[in-house]
Every structure is written in C-alpha cells, then in structure tokens.
Short mmCIF file of C-alpha atoms and ligand atoms in Angstrom, two decimals:
data_model
loop_
_atom_site.label_atom_id
_atom_site.label_comp_id
_atom_site.label_asym_id
_atom_site.label_seq_id
_atom_site.Cartn_x
_atom_site.Cartn_y
_atom_site.Cartn_z
CA MET A 12 26.17 -26.48 9.59
CA LEU A 13 24.23 -24.02 7.47
CA THR A 14 24.78 -20.26 7.52
CA ILE A 15 22.12 -17.85 6.27
CA ALA A 16 22.92 -14.19 5.50
CA LEU A 17 20.26 -11.55 6.17
CA SER A 18 20.32 -7.77 6.34
CA LYS A 19 18.76 -5.59 9.03
CA GLY A 20 15.57 -3.62 8.40
CA ARG A 21 12.89 -4.33 5.82
CA ILE A 22 14.35 -7.63 4.62
CA LEU A 23 14.96 -9.06 8.10
CA GLU A 24 11.48 -8.01 9.29
CA GLN A 25 9.79 -9.61 6.31
CA THR A 26 12.01 -12.70 6.19
CA LEU A 27 11.62 -13.73 9.85
CA PRO A 28 7.93 -14.71 9.47
CA LEU A 29 8.81 -16.73 6.34
CA LEU A 30 11.59 -18.57 8.16
CA LYS A 31 9.30 -19.18 11.14
CA LYS A 32 6.65 -20.76 8.92
CA ALA A 33 9.39 -22.89 7.38
CA GLY A 34 10.40 -24.10 10.86
CA LEU A 35 13.30 -21.82 11.80
CA GLU A 36 13.01 -19.31 14.64
CA ILE A 37 15.32 -16.70 16.07
CA SER A 38 14.53 -15.60 19.61
CA ASP A 39 13.95 -11.93 20.46
CA GLU A 40 16.90 -12.19 22.83
CA GLU A 41 19.20 -13.09 19.93
CA LEU A 42 17.62 -10.48 17.65
CA ASN A 43 17.92 -7.73 20.26
CA SER A 44 21.52 -8.59 21.13
CA ARG A 45 24.44 -6.91 19.43
CA LYS A 46 25.64 -10.26 18.10
CA LEU A 47 26.26 -10.52 14.38
CA ILE A 48 26.07 -14.32 14.36
CA LEU A 49 22.73 -15.42 15.74
CA ASP A 50 21.75 -18.80 17.09
CA THR A 51 18.47 -20.19 15.82
CA SER A 52 15.98 -22.78 17.05
CA LEU A 53 18.12 -25.37 15.23
CA ASP A 54 21.65 -26.19 16.42
CA ASP A 55 23.00 -26.62 12.91
CA VAL A 56 21.65 -23.36 11.44
CA LYS A 57 23.16 -19.92 12.13
CA VAL A 58 22.09 -16.54 10.82
CA ILE A 59 24.53 -13.72 10.14
CA ILE A 60 23.29 -10.13 10.08
CA ILE A 61 25.15 -7.89 7.65
CA ARG A 62 24.63 -4.84 5.43
CA ALA A 63 22.28 -5.39 2.48
CA THR A 64 25.04 -4.72 -0.05
CA ASP A 65 27.31 -7.27 1.66
CA VAL A 66 24.84 -10.19 1.48
CA PRO A 67 25.82 -11.24 -2.10
CA VAL A 68 29.50 -10.86 -1.17
CA PHE A 69 29.26 -13.23 1.81
CA VAL A 70 27.22 -15.74 -0.22
CA GLN A 71 29.48 -15.52 -3.29
CA HIS A 72 32.55 -16.35 -1.18
CA GLY A 73 30.81 -19.14 0.70
CA ALA A 74 30.90 -17.34 4.09
CA ALA A 75 27.13 -17.90 4.00
CA ASP A 76 25.47 -20.83 2.23
CA PHE A 77 22.51 -18.75 1.22
CA GLY A 78 21.11 -15.31 1.80
CA ILE A 79 18.19 -13.02 1.11
CA SER A 80 19.01 -10.02 -1.00
CA GLY A 81 17.09 -7.30 -2.85
CA LYS A 82 17.12 -7.61 -6.64
CA ASP A 83 18.44 -4.01 -6.71
CA VAL A 84 21.54 -5.13 -4.80
CA LEU A 85 21.95 -8.25 -6.97
CA LEU A 86 21.75 -6.23 -10.19
CA GLU A 87 24.57 -4.01 -8.94
CA HIS A 88 26.69 -6.84 -7.57
CA GLY A 89 26.49 -9.27 -10.49
CA ALA A 90 25.76 -12.97 -10.34
CA ASP A 91 29.21 -14.60 -10.19
CA GLY A 92 29.13 -17.69 -7.96
CA LEU A 93 25.52 -16.98 -6.99
CA LEU A 94 22.40 -18.92 -7.86
CA GLU A 95 19.18 -16.89 -7.63
CA LEU A 96 16.73 -19.67 -6.83
CA LEU A 97 13.62 -18.09 -5.36
CA ASP A 98 11.70 -14.82 -5.60
CA LEU A 99 10.29 -14.25 -2.12
CA GLY A 100 8.03 -11.43 -3.28
CA ILE A 101 8.88 -9.38 -0.19
CA ALA A 102 10.27 -5.83 0.13
CA GLN A 103 8.66 -4.99 -3.20
CA CYS A 104 9.35 -1.66 -4.83
CA LYS A 105 10.34 -0.19 -8.20
CA LEU A 106 13.60 1.21 -9.49
CA MET A 107 12.62 4.51 -11.12
CA VAL A 108 13.89 7.67 -12.72
CA ALA A 109 12.57 10.73 -10.90
CA ALA A 110 12.91 14.48 -11.36
CA SER A 111 11.02 17.66 -10.47
CA ASP A 112 9.27 17.54 -13.86
CA GLU A 113 9.47 15.68 -17.17
CA GLN A 114 11.28 18.54 -18.97
CA LYS A 115 14.33 17.97 -16.77
CA LEU A 116 14.98 14.71 -18.65
CA ASN A 117 15.46 16.53 -21.97
CA GLN A 118 19.23 17.01 -21.87
CA ASN A 119 22.05 16.16 -24.28
CA THR A 120 23.92 14.70 -21.33
CA LEU A 121 21.58 13.81 -18.51
CA LYS A 122 23.17 14.15 -15.05
CA ILE A 123 21.86 11.40 -12.78
CA ALA A 124 22.47 10.98 -9.06
CA THR A 125 22.18 7.37 -7.92
CA LYS A 126 23.75 4.54 -6.02
CA TYR A 127 22.49 2.12 -8.69
CA VAL A 128 25.28 2.80 -11.18
CA ASN A 129 25.14 -0.45 -13.18
CA SER A 130 21.36 -0.61 -13.51
CA THR A 131 21.27 3.06 -14.51
CA LYS A 132 24.00 2.63 -17.15
CA ARG A 133 22.26 -0.40 -18.63
CA TYR A 134 18.88 1.35 -18.81
CA PHE A 135 20.10 4.56 -20.46
CA GLU A 136 22.53 2.76 -22.77
CA ALA A 137 19.61 0.72 -24.10
CA LYS A 138 17.73 3.99 -24.74
CA GLY A 139 20.76 5.56 -26.44
CA GLN A 140 20.74 8.48 -23.98
CA GLN A 141 24.08 10.00 -23.02
CA ILE A 142 24.45 10.30 -19.26
CA GLU A 143 26.80 11.38 -16.51
CA ILE A 144 26.42 9.46 -13.27
CA ILE A 145 27.02 11.06 -9.89
CA LYS A 146 27.43 8.21 -7.46
CA LEU A 147 25.86 8.83 -4.07
CA TYR A 148 25.38 6.50 -1.12
CA GLY A 149 22.14 8.00 0.20
CA ALA A 150 19.81 11.02 0.20
CA MET A 151 19.64 10.90 -3.59
CA GLU A 152 16.47 13.04 -3.54
CA LEU A 153 18.56 16.00 -2.44
CA ALA A 154 20.72 16.04 -5.58
CA PRO A 155 18.23 17.58 -8.08
CA VAL A 156 16.96 20.00 -5.43
CA VAL A 157 20.43 21.52 -4.93
CA GLY A 158 21.35 21.37 -8.63
CA LEU A 159 23.81 18.48 -8.36
CA SER A 160 21.91 16.47 -10.99
CA HIS A 161 18.95 16.71 -13.39
CA CYS A 162 17.30 13.61 -11.99
CA ILE A 163 17.81 10.57 -9.77
CA VAL A 164 17.47 6.82 -10.08
CA ASP A 165 16.21 5.32 -6.82
CA LEU A 166 13.86 2.78 -5.28
CA VAL A 167 10.27 3.93 -4.94
CA ASP A 168 7.70 2.26 -2.74
CA THR A 169 4.83 4.58 -1.73
CA GLY A 170 6.36 7.59 -3.53
CA ASN A 171 6.18 9.64 -0.31
CA THR A 172 9.93 10.31 -0.16
CA LEU A 173 9.93 11.68 -3.72
CA LYS A 174 6.85 13.78 -3.06
CA ALA A 175 8.29 15.25 0.13
CA ASN A 176 11.26 16.46 -1.90
CA GLY A 177 9.29 17.87 -4.83
CA LEU A 178 10.11 15.00 -7.20
CA VAL A 179 7.87 12.83 -9.35
CA PRO A 180 8.47 9.29 -10.60
CA LEU A 181 8.82 9.47 -14.40
CA GLU A 182 10.29 6.27 -15.83
CA HIS A 183 10.02 2.73 -14.53
CA ILE A 184 13.28 0.78 -14.87
CA ILE A 185 12.49 -2.52 -13.16
CA ASP A 186 10.33 -4.13 -10.45
CA ILE A 187 12.32 -5.11 -7.35
CA SER A 188 11.73 -7.79 -4.71
CA SER A 189 13.92 -9.91 -2.44
CA ARG A 190 15.51 -13.07 -3.79
CA LEU A 191 16.99 -16.14 -2.13
CA VAL A 192 20.54 -16.53 -3.42
CA VAL A 193 22.65 -19.63 -2.89
CA ASN A 194 26.41 -20.14 -3.01
CA ALA A 195 27.02 -22.29 -6.09
CA ALA A 196 29.50 -24.61 -4.30
CA SER A 197 27.23 -25.02 -1.25
CA PHE A 198 24.38 -25.96 -3.57
CA LYS A 199 26.46 -28.98 -4.61
CA THR A 200 27.88 -29.98 -1.22
CA LYS A 201 24.78 -29.24 0.89
CA ASN A 202 22.18 -29.83 -1.81
CA ALA A 203 19.59 -31.76 0.23
CA GLU A 204 19.73 -29.32 3.14
CA ILE A 205 19.46 -26.21 0.98
CA LYS A 206 16.67 -27.69 -1.17
CA PHE A 207 14.80 -28.57 2.02
CA TRP A 208 14.86 -24.92 3.15
CA ILE A 209 13.98 -23.54 -0.27
CA ASN A 210 11.00 -25.90 -0.53
CA SER A 211 9.88 -25.21 3.05
CA ILE A 212 9.97 -21.45 2.43
CA LYS A 213 8.33 -21.77 -1.00
CA LYS A 214 5.44 -23.86 0.38
CA ASN A 215 4.50 -21.03 2.73
CA LEU A 216 4.84 -18.04 0.42
P1 AMP B 315 8.79 5.49 -0.34
O1 AMP B 315 8.85 6.87 0.30
O2 AMP B 315 7.79 4.59 0.32
O3 AMP B 315 8.60 5.57 -1.84
O4 AMP B 315 10.19 4.79 -0.08
C1 AMP B 315 11.31 5.27 -0.72
C2 AMP B 315 12.52 5.22 0.17
O5 AMP B 315 12.62 3.97 0.81
C3 AMP B 315 13.76 5.39 -0.69
O6 AMP B 315 14.73 6.08 0.04
C4 AMP B 315 14.18 3.97 -0.97
O7 AMP B 315 15.57 3.89 -1.13
C5 AMP B 315 13.67 3.19 0.25
N1 AMP B 315 13.05 1.89 -0.14
C6 AMP B 315 11.78 1.70 -0.56
N2 AMP B 315 11.54 0.40 -0.78
C7 AMP B 315 12.69 -0.24 -0.52
C8 AMP B 315 13.09 -1.61 -0.56
N3 AMP B 315 12.24 -2.58 -0.93
N4 AMP B 315 14.35 -1.91 -0.23
C9 AMP B 315 15.20 -0.94 0.16
N5 AMP B 315 14.91 0.36 0.22
C10 AMP B 315 13.66 0.71 -0.11
#
C-alpha cells in the first residue's frame, strides 16, 4: 500500500493531471466527497487530502509515503526525515518583500508581517538587517496598510493582490514551486514502488 499526501487548491488542481499522465486517477466522485482518504484507480494507492502546511508533517512521520508540497512550506518546516526528490515546476511563484514604497524598508529595526518566519529570518540575517517579525496566518497585505508593520514577506504570483492593497514587490527572496517529498524510511522499504511513481511523473513533466 502506498499513501500520497496532497493539499487542496492550487497544488491538488495542478497535481491531478500529472498523476493522471503517470497512470493514477482519482474519480470526481471521490474528489467531490467529504472523504479525507481517497480511493484511486489503483487498489494499492490511496491519497490523503490535508492542509498544505501539514503535508511535510504527515510525510516526515511516515503517515504518507510521499507528498507534494510547496517549497515555501518545506523551507518553513525543515527537511528532517524528508527527501526532496523532484521539482514538479507547478504552483510557481516568488517569495518577496513588499511595502507601499521602497523608503519603508529604511528602518533601524524593520517590522515585517509574515507567516514565513524562518525564510524571512534567514534572508534578513544574511543582509545584516535587524528585524522584528509579526507572525500572521493570512491577510498579510493588511498589516502595512493599518500600520502593524513596515512591510510584508509573502508569496507573489501575478502581483494583483499586492497591487489591490497599494503594495509593490521590492525584494526577491526565492523562487517557489511544488516539490515531491518522500519519507526517508519509505524510500528504503518501498524503493521500487516510489521510484516507479517518481519516474512516471518525471517522464510526463
Ligand atoms: P497574486 O495576486 O497572483 O500575486 O497571488 C498572491 C496571493 O496568492 C497571495 O496571497 C499568495 O499567498 C497566494 N499565492 C500565490 N501563489 C501561490 C502559490 N504557488 N502557493 C500558495 N499560495 C500562493
């Protein structure tokens, strides 16, 4: 039995066609049900649907053999017990610093609203900039507008969300895409099976 962890939304939408080309299908009936463990076209493969931030957790602990996770989530979670074996090139975006204008970044201690605490710390530490992080779980764009922070660190795709809130992207931290991550123990015990799926997905990228 093989268990694959996916998250709802962008990643699921863009992963399903890749899995289909690789020979694994999930029926609309399963997808539209409220089930969290989905049957697939193969008896020995199940898909679990969880929150994006939980995908590395389930894979790390072996509750899923492999999963698809955004690099943003992996950078925050850390790589313990996880093997990042394939860049799927889907759900691409950039992790960026944004503010209402460039001057806002000129502070002795820069106040930053973000949910990407580790990536933000690493980036500003490397620049030698002193910062104060205000951890938020969503609606980061609001923080500079209401004076909670000088700037934000968030994912940017089209830039429309920033624009709609009077913010501009100023500094590029890292390019993001979804990665296939494998449980290190599963990669030993189910090596042939997991390699088969990685190769089948890779062939069709
Ligand atoms: P956009 O307005 O197209 O720049 O999209 C930005 C919004 O979508 C932000 O709230 C981001 O957090 C979210 N977003 C963009 N791309 C991704 C992605 N690949 N994965 C997760 N969230 C994303």
